[in-house]
mmCIF file of C-alpha atoms and ligand atoms in Angstrom:
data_model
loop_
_atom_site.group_PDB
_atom_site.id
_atom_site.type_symbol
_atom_site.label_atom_id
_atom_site.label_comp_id
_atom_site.label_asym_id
_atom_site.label_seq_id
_atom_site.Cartn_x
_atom_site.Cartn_y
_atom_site.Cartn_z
ATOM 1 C CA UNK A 1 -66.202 -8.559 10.566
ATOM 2 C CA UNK A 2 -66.347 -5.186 11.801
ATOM 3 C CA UNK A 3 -63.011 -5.672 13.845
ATOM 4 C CA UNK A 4 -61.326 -6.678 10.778
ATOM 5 C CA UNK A 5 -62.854 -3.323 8.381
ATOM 6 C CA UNK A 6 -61.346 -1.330 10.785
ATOM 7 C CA UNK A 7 -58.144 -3.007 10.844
ATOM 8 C CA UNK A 8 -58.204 -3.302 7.381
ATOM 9 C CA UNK A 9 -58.576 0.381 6.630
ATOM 10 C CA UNK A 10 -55.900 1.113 9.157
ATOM 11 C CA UNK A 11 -53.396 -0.735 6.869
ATOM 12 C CA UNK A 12 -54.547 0.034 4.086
ATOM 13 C CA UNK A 13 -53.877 3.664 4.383
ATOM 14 C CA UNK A 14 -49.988 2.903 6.055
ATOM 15 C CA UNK A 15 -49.671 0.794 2.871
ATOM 16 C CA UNK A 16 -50.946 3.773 0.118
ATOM 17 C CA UNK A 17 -49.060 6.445 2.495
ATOM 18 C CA UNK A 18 -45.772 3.918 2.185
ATOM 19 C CA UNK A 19 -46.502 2.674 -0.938
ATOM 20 C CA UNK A 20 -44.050 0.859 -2.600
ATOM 21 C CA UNK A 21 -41.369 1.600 1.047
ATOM 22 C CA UNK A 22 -40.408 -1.047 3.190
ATOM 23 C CA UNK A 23 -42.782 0.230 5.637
ATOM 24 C CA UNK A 24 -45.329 -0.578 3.386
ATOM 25 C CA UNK A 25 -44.973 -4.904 3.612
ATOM 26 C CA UNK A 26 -45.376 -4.714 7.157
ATOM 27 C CA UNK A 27 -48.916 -3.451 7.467
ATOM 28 C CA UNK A 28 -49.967 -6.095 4.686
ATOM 29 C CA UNK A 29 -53.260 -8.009 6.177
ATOM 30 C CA UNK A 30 -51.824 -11.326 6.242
ATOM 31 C CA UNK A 31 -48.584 -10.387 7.840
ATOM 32 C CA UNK A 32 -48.293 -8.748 11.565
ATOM 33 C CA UNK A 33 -50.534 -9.462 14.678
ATOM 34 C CA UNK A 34 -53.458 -6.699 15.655
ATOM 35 C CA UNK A 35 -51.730 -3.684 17.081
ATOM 36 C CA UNK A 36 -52.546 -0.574 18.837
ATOM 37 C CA UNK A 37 -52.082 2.161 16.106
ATOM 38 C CA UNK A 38 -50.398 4.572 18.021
ATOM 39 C CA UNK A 39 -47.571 2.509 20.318
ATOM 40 C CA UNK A 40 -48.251 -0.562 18.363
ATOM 41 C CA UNK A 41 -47.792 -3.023 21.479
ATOM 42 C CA UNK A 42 -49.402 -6.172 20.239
ATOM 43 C CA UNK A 43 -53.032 -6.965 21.130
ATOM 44 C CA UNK A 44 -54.449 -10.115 22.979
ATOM 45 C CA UNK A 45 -57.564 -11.809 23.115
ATOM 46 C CA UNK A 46 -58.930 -9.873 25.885
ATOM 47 C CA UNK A 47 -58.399 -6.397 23.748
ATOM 48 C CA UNK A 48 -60.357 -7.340 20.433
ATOM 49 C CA UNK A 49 -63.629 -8.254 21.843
ATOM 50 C CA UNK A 50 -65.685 -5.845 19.600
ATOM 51 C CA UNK A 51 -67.082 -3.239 21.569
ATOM 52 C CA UNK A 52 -66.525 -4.266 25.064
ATOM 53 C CA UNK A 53 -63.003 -4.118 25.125
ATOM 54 C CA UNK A 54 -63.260 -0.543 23.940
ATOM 55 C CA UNK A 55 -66.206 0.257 26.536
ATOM 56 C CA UNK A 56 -64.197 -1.243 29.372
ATOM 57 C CA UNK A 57 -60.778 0.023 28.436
ATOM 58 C CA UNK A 58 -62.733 3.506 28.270
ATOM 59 C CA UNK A 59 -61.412 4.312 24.739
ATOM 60 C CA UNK A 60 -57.688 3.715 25.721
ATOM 61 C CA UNK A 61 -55.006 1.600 24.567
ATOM 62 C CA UNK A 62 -54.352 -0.563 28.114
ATOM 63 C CA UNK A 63 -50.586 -0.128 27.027
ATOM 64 C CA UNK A 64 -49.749 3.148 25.973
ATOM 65 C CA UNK A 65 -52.998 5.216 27.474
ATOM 66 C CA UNK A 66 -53.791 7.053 24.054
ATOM 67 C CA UNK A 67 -57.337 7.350 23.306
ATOM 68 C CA UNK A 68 -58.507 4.557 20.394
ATOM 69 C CA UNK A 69 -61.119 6.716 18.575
ATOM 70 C CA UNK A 70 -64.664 6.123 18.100
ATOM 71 C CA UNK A 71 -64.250 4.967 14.808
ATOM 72 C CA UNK A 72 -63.621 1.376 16.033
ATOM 73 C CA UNK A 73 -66.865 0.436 18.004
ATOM 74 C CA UNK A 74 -68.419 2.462 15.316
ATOM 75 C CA UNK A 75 -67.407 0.357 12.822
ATOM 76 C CA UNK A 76 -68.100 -2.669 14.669
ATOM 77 C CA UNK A 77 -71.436 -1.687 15.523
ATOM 78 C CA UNK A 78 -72.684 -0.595 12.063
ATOM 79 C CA UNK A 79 -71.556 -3.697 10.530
ATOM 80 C CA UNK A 80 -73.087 -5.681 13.102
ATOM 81 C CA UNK A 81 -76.697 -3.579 12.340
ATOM 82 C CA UNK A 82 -75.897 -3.977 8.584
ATOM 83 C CA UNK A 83 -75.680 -7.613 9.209
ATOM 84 C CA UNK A 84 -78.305 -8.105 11.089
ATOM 85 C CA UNK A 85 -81.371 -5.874 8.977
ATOM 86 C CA UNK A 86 -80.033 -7.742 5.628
ATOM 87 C CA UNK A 87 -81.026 -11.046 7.643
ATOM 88 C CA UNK A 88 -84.559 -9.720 9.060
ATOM 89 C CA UNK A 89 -85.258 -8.013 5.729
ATOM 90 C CA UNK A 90 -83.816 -10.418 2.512
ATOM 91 C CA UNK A 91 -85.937 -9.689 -0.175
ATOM 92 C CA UNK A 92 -84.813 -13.106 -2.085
ATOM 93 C CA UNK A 93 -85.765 -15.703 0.581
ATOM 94 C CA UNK A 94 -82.961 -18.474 1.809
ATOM 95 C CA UNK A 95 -83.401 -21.093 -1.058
ATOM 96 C CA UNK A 96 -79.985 -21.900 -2.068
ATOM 97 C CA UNK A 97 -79.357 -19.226 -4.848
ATOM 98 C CA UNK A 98 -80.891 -17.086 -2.088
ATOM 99 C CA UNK A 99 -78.390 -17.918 0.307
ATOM 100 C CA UNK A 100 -75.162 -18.113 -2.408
ATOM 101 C CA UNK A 101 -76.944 -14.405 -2.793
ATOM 102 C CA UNK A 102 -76.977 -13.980 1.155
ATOM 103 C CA UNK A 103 -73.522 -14.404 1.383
ATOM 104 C CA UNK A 104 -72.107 -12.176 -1.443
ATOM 105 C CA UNK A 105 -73.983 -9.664 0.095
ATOM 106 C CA UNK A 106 -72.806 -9.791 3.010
ATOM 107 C CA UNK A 107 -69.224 -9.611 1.340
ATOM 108 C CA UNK A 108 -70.499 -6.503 -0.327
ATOM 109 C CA UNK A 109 -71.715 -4.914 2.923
ATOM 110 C CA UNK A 110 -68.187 -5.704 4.420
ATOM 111 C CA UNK A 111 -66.546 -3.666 1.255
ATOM 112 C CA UNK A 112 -68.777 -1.175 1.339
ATOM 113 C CA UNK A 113 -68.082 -0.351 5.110
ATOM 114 C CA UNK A 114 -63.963 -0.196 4.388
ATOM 115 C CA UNK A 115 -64.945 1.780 1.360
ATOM 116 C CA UNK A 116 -67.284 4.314 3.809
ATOM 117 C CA UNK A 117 -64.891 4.170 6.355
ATOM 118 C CA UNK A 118 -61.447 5.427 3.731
ATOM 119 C CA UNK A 119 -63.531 7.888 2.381
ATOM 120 C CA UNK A 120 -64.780 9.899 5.775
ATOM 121 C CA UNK A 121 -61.251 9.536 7.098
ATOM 122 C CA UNK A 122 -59.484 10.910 4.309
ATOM 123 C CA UNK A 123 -62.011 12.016 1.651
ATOM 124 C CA UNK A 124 -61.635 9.577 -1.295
ATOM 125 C CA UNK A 125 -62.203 5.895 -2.462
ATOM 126 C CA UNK A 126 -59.434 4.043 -2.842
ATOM 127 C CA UNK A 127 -59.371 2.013 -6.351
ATOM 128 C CA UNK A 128 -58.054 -0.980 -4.823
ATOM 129 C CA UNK A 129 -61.306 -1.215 -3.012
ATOM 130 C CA UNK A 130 -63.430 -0.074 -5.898
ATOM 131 C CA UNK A 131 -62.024 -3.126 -7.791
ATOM 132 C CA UNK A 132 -63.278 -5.823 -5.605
ATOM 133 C CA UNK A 133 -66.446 -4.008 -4.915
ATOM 134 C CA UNK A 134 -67.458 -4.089 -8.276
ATOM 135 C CA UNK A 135 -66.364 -7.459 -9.015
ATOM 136 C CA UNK A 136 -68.187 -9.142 -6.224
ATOM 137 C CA UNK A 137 -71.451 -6.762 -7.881
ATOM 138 C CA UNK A 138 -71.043 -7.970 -11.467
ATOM 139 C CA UNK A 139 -71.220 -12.227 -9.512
ATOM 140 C CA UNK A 140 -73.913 -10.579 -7.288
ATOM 141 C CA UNK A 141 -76.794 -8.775 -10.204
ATOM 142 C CA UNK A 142 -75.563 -11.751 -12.195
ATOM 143 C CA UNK A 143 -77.098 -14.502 -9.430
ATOM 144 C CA UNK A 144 -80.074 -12.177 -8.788
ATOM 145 C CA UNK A 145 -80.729 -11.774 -12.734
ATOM 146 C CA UNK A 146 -80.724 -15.926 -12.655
ATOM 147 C CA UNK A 147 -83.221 -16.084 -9.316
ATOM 148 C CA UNK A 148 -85.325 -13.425 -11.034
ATOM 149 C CA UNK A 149 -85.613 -15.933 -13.964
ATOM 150 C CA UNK A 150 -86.134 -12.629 -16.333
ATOM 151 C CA UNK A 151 -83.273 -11.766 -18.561
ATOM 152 C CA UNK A 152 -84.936 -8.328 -19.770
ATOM 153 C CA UNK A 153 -83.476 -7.030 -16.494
ATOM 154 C CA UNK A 154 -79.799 -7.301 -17.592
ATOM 155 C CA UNK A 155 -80.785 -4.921 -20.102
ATOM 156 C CA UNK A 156 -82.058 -2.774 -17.255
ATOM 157 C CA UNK A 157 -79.106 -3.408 -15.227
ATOM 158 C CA UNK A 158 -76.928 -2.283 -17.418
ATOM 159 C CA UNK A 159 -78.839 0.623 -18.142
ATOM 160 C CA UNK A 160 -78.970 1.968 -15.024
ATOM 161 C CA UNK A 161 -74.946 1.543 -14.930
ATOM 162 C CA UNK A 162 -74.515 3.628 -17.850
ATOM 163 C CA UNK A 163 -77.069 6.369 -17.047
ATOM 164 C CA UNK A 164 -74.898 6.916 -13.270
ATOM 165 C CA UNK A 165 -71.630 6.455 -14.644
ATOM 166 C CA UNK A 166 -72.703 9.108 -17.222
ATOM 167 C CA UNK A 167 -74.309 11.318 -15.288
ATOM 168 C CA UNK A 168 -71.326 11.446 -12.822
ATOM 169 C CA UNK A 169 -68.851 11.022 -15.086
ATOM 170 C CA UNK A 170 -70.086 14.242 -16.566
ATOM 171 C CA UNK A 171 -70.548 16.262 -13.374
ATOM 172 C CA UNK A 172 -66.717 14.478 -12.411
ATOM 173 C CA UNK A 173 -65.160 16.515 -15.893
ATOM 174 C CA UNK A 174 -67.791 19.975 -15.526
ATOM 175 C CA UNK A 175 -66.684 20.838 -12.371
ATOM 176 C CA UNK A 176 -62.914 19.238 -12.738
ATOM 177 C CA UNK A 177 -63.653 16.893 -10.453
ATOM 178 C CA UNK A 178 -64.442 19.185 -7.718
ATOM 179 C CA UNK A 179 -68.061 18.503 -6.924
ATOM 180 C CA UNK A 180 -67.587 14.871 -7.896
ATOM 181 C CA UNK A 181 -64.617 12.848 -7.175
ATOM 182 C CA UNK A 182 -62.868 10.214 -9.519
ATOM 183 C CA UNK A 183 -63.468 7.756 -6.871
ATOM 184 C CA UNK A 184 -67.270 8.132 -6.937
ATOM 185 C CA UNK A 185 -67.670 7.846 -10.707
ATOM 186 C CA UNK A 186 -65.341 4.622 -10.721
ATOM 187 C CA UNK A 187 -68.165 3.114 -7.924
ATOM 188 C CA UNK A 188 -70.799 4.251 -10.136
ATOM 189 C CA UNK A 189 -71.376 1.451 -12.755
ATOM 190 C CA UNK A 190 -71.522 -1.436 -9.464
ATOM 191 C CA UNK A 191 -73.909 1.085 -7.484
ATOM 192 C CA UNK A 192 -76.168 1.284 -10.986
ATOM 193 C CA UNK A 193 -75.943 -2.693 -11.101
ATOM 194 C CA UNK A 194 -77.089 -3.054 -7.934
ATOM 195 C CA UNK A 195 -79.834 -0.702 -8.066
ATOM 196 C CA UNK A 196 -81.175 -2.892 -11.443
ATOM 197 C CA UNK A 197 -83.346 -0.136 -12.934
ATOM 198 C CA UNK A 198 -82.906 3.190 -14.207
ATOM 199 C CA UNK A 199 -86.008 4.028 -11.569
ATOM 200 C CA UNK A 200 -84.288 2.756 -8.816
ATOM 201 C CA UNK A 201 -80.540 4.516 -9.588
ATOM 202 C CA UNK A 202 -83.154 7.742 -9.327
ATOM 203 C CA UNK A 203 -84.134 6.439 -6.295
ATOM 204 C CA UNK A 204 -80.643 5.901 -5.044
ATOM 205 C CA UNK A 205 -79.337 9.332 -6.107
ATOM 206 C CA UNK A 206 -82.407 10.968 -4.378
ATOM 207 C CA UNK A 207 -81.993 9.132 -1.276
ATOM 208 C CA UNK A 208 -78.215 9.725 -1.293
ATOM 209 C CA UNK A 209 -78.441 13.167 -1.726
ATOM 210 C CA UNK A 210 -81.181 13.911 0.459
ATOM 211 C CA UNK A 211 -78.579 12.049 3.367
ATOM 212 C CA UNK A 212 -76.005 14.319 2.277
ATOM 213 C CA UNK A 213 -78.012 17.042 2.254
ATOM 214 C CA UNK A 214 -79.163 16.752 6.068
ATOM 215 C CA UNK A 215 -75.423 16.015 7.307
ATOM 216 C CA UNK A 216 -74.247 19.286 5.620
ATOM 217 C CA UNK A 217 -76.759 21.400 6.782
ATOM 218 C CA UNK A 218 -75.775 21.979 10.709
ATOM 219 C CA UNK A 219 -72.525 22.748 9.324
ATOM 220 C CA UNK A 220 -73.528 25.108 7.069
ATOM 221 C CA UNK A 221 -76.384 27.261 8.723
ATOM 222 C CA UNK A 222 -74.039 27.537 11.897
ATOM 223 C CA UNK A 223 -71.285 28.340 8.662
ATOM 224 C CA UNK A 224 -68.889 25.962 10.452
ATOM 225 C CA UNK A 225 -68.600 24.460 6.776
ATOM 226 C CA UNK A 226 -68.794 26.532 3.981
ATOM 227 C CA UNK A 227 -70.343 25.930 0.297
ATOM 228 C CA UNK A 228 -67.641 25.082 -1.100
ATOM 229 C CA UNK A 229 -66.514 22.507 1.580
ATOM 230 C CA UNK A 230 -66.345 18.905 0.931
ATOM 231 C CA UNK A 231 -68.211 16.109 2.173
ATOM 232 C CA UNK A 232 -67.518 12.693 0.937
ATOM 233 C CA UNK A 233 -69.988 11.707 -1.195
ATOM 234 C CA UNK A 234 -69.590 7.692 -1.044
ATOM 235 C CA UNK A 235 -71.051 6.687 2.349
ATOM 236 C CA UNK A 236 -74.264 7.990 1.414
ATOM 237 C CA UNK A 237 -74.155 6.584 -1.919
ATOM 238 C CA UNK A 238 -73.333 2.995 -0.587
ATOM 239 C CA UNK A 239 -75.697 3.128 2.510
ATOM 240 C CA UNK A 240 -78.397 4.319 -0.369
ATOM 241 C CA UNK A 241 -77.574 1.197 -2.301
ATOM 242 C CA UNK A 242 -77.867 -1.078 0.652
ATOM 243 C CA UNK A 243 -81.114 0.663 1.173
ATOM 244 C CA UNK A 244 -82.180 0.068 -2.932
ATOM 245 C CA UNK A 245 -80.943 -3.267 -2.774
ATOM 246 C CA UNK A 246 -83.390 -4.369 0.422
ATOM 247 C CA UNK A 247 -85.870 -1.746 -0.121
ATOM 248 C CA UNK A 248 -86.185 -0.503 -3.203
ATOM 249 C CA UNK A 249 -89.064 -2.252 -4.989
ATOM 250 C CA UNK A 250 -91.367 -1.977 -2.400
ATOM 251 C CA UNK A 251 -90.340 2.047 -2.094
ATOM 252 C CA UNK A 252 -91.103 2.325 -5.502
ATOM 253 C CA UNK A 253 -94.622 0.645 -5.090
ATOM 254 C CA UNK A 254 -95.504 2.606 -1.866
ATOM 255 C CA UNK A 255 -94.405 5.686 -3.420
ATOM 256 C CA UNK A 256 -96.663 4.872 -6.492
ATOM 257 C CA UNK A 257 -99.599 4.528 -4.325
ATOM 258 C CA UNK A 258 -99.523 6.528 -1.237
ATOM 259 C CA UNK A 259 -98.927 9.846 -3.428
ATOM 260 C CA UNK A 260 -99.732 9.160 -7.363
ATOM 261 C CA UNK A 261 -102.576 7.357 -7.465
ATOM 262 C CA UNK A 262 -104.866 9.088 -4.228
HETATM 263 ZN ZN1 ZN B 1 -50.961 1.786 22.569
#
């Protein structure tokens, strides 16, 4: 699964560079073998085995000699960890809705990572990601709203859509879209859904900021980056969800103890 996010966001960007081109149809997913990216030789078995065939081909195509970036056992490697913690830490057990719920996670998870992966390549989040994302979200809170059993939280749900859409909605027009992009505040309403409570999306933006906010900082003391630089937003606001989604009630409750009520 992480093989194919990385492949995935390879064509996806030839396609919205060549949109509507000839060039475009040929780097569809369902057309066209794997392919190195810079020589394009076709790719066998023995070059797609996540991670080792990158370790042992010491980051080089074994065709053309360029250097296959980072980004691709990266990929493969995060997804496998995202994988693997959902499994060891499901909050909604593995009775059948809990596994129907299993799964469109993990479809989310798989998303999210092409969504994370466009947007620190080339700083935005394409719609016809965002689409699917939040489809697969609205199926997703609607399952977990029908395990839960308690049809107040829909009302929450929706809720804490509206109060992130709004908020960056508003920040998106303030600062004409500078400090915001249009991309984030389409993600919004699914990352507000998935959070489930306006408490949580709180707990989402803090945690995504506070990511943001320790990534940006080497940059900026040694004023390699400046102020006014950008740094995309939506990786930290999807690994934050994941985090909300697994996590959050039990943050929440932790929080309320360890430092309000001692
Ligand atoms: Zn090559």
């Amino acid at each position: 699964m992480g093989s194919f996010a990385s492949a995935y966001v390879w064509r996806l960007r030839k396609r919205e560079t060549a949109r509507g081109s000839k060039v475009a149809a040929k780097y569809t997913m369902s057309r066209g073998r794997s392919m190195c990216p810079h020589c394009q030789h076709r790719l066998f078995a023995k070059d797609l085995v996540p991670l080792l065939s990158w370790l042992s081909l010491a980051g080089k195509c074994r065709y053309c000699q360029s250097s296959i970036g980072a980004q691709y056992p990266l990929t493969e490697l995060v997804v496998s960890l995202l994988f693997v913690t959902s499994y060891l830490f499901w909050p909604f057990g593995f009775t059948p809705i809990g596994w129907g719920l299993f799964v469109l996670w993990l479809v989310l998870v798989e998303i999210g990572v092409i969504l994370a992966v466009y947007d620190i390549r080339w700083t935005e989040l394409p719609f016809r990601i965002v689409w699917p994302f939040s489809a697969v979200t609205v199926v997703f809170v609607g399952l977990r709203v029908y395990a839960q059993a308690d049809f107040w939280s829909i009302g929450y749900a929706l809720l804490a859509a509206a109060i992130l859409f709004g908020l960056f909605w508003a920040i998106h027009v303030g600062s004409k879209g500078e400090w915001i992009g249009g991309g984030d505040v389409v993600l919004a309403p699914a990352l507000g859904l998935l959070a489930g409570t306006p408490l949580v999306v709180l707990l989402l933006l803090f945690i995504a900021s506070f990511g943001g906010v320790i990534v940006a900082l080497p940059g900026l003391l040694t004023r390699r980056q400046s102020l006014a630089g950008k740094i995309p937003f939506g990786p930290f606001l999807l690994i934050a969800a994941w985090m909300v989604v697994l996590w959050g009630e039990r943050l929440i409750a932790w929080y309320q103890n360890a430092l309000l009520l001692s």
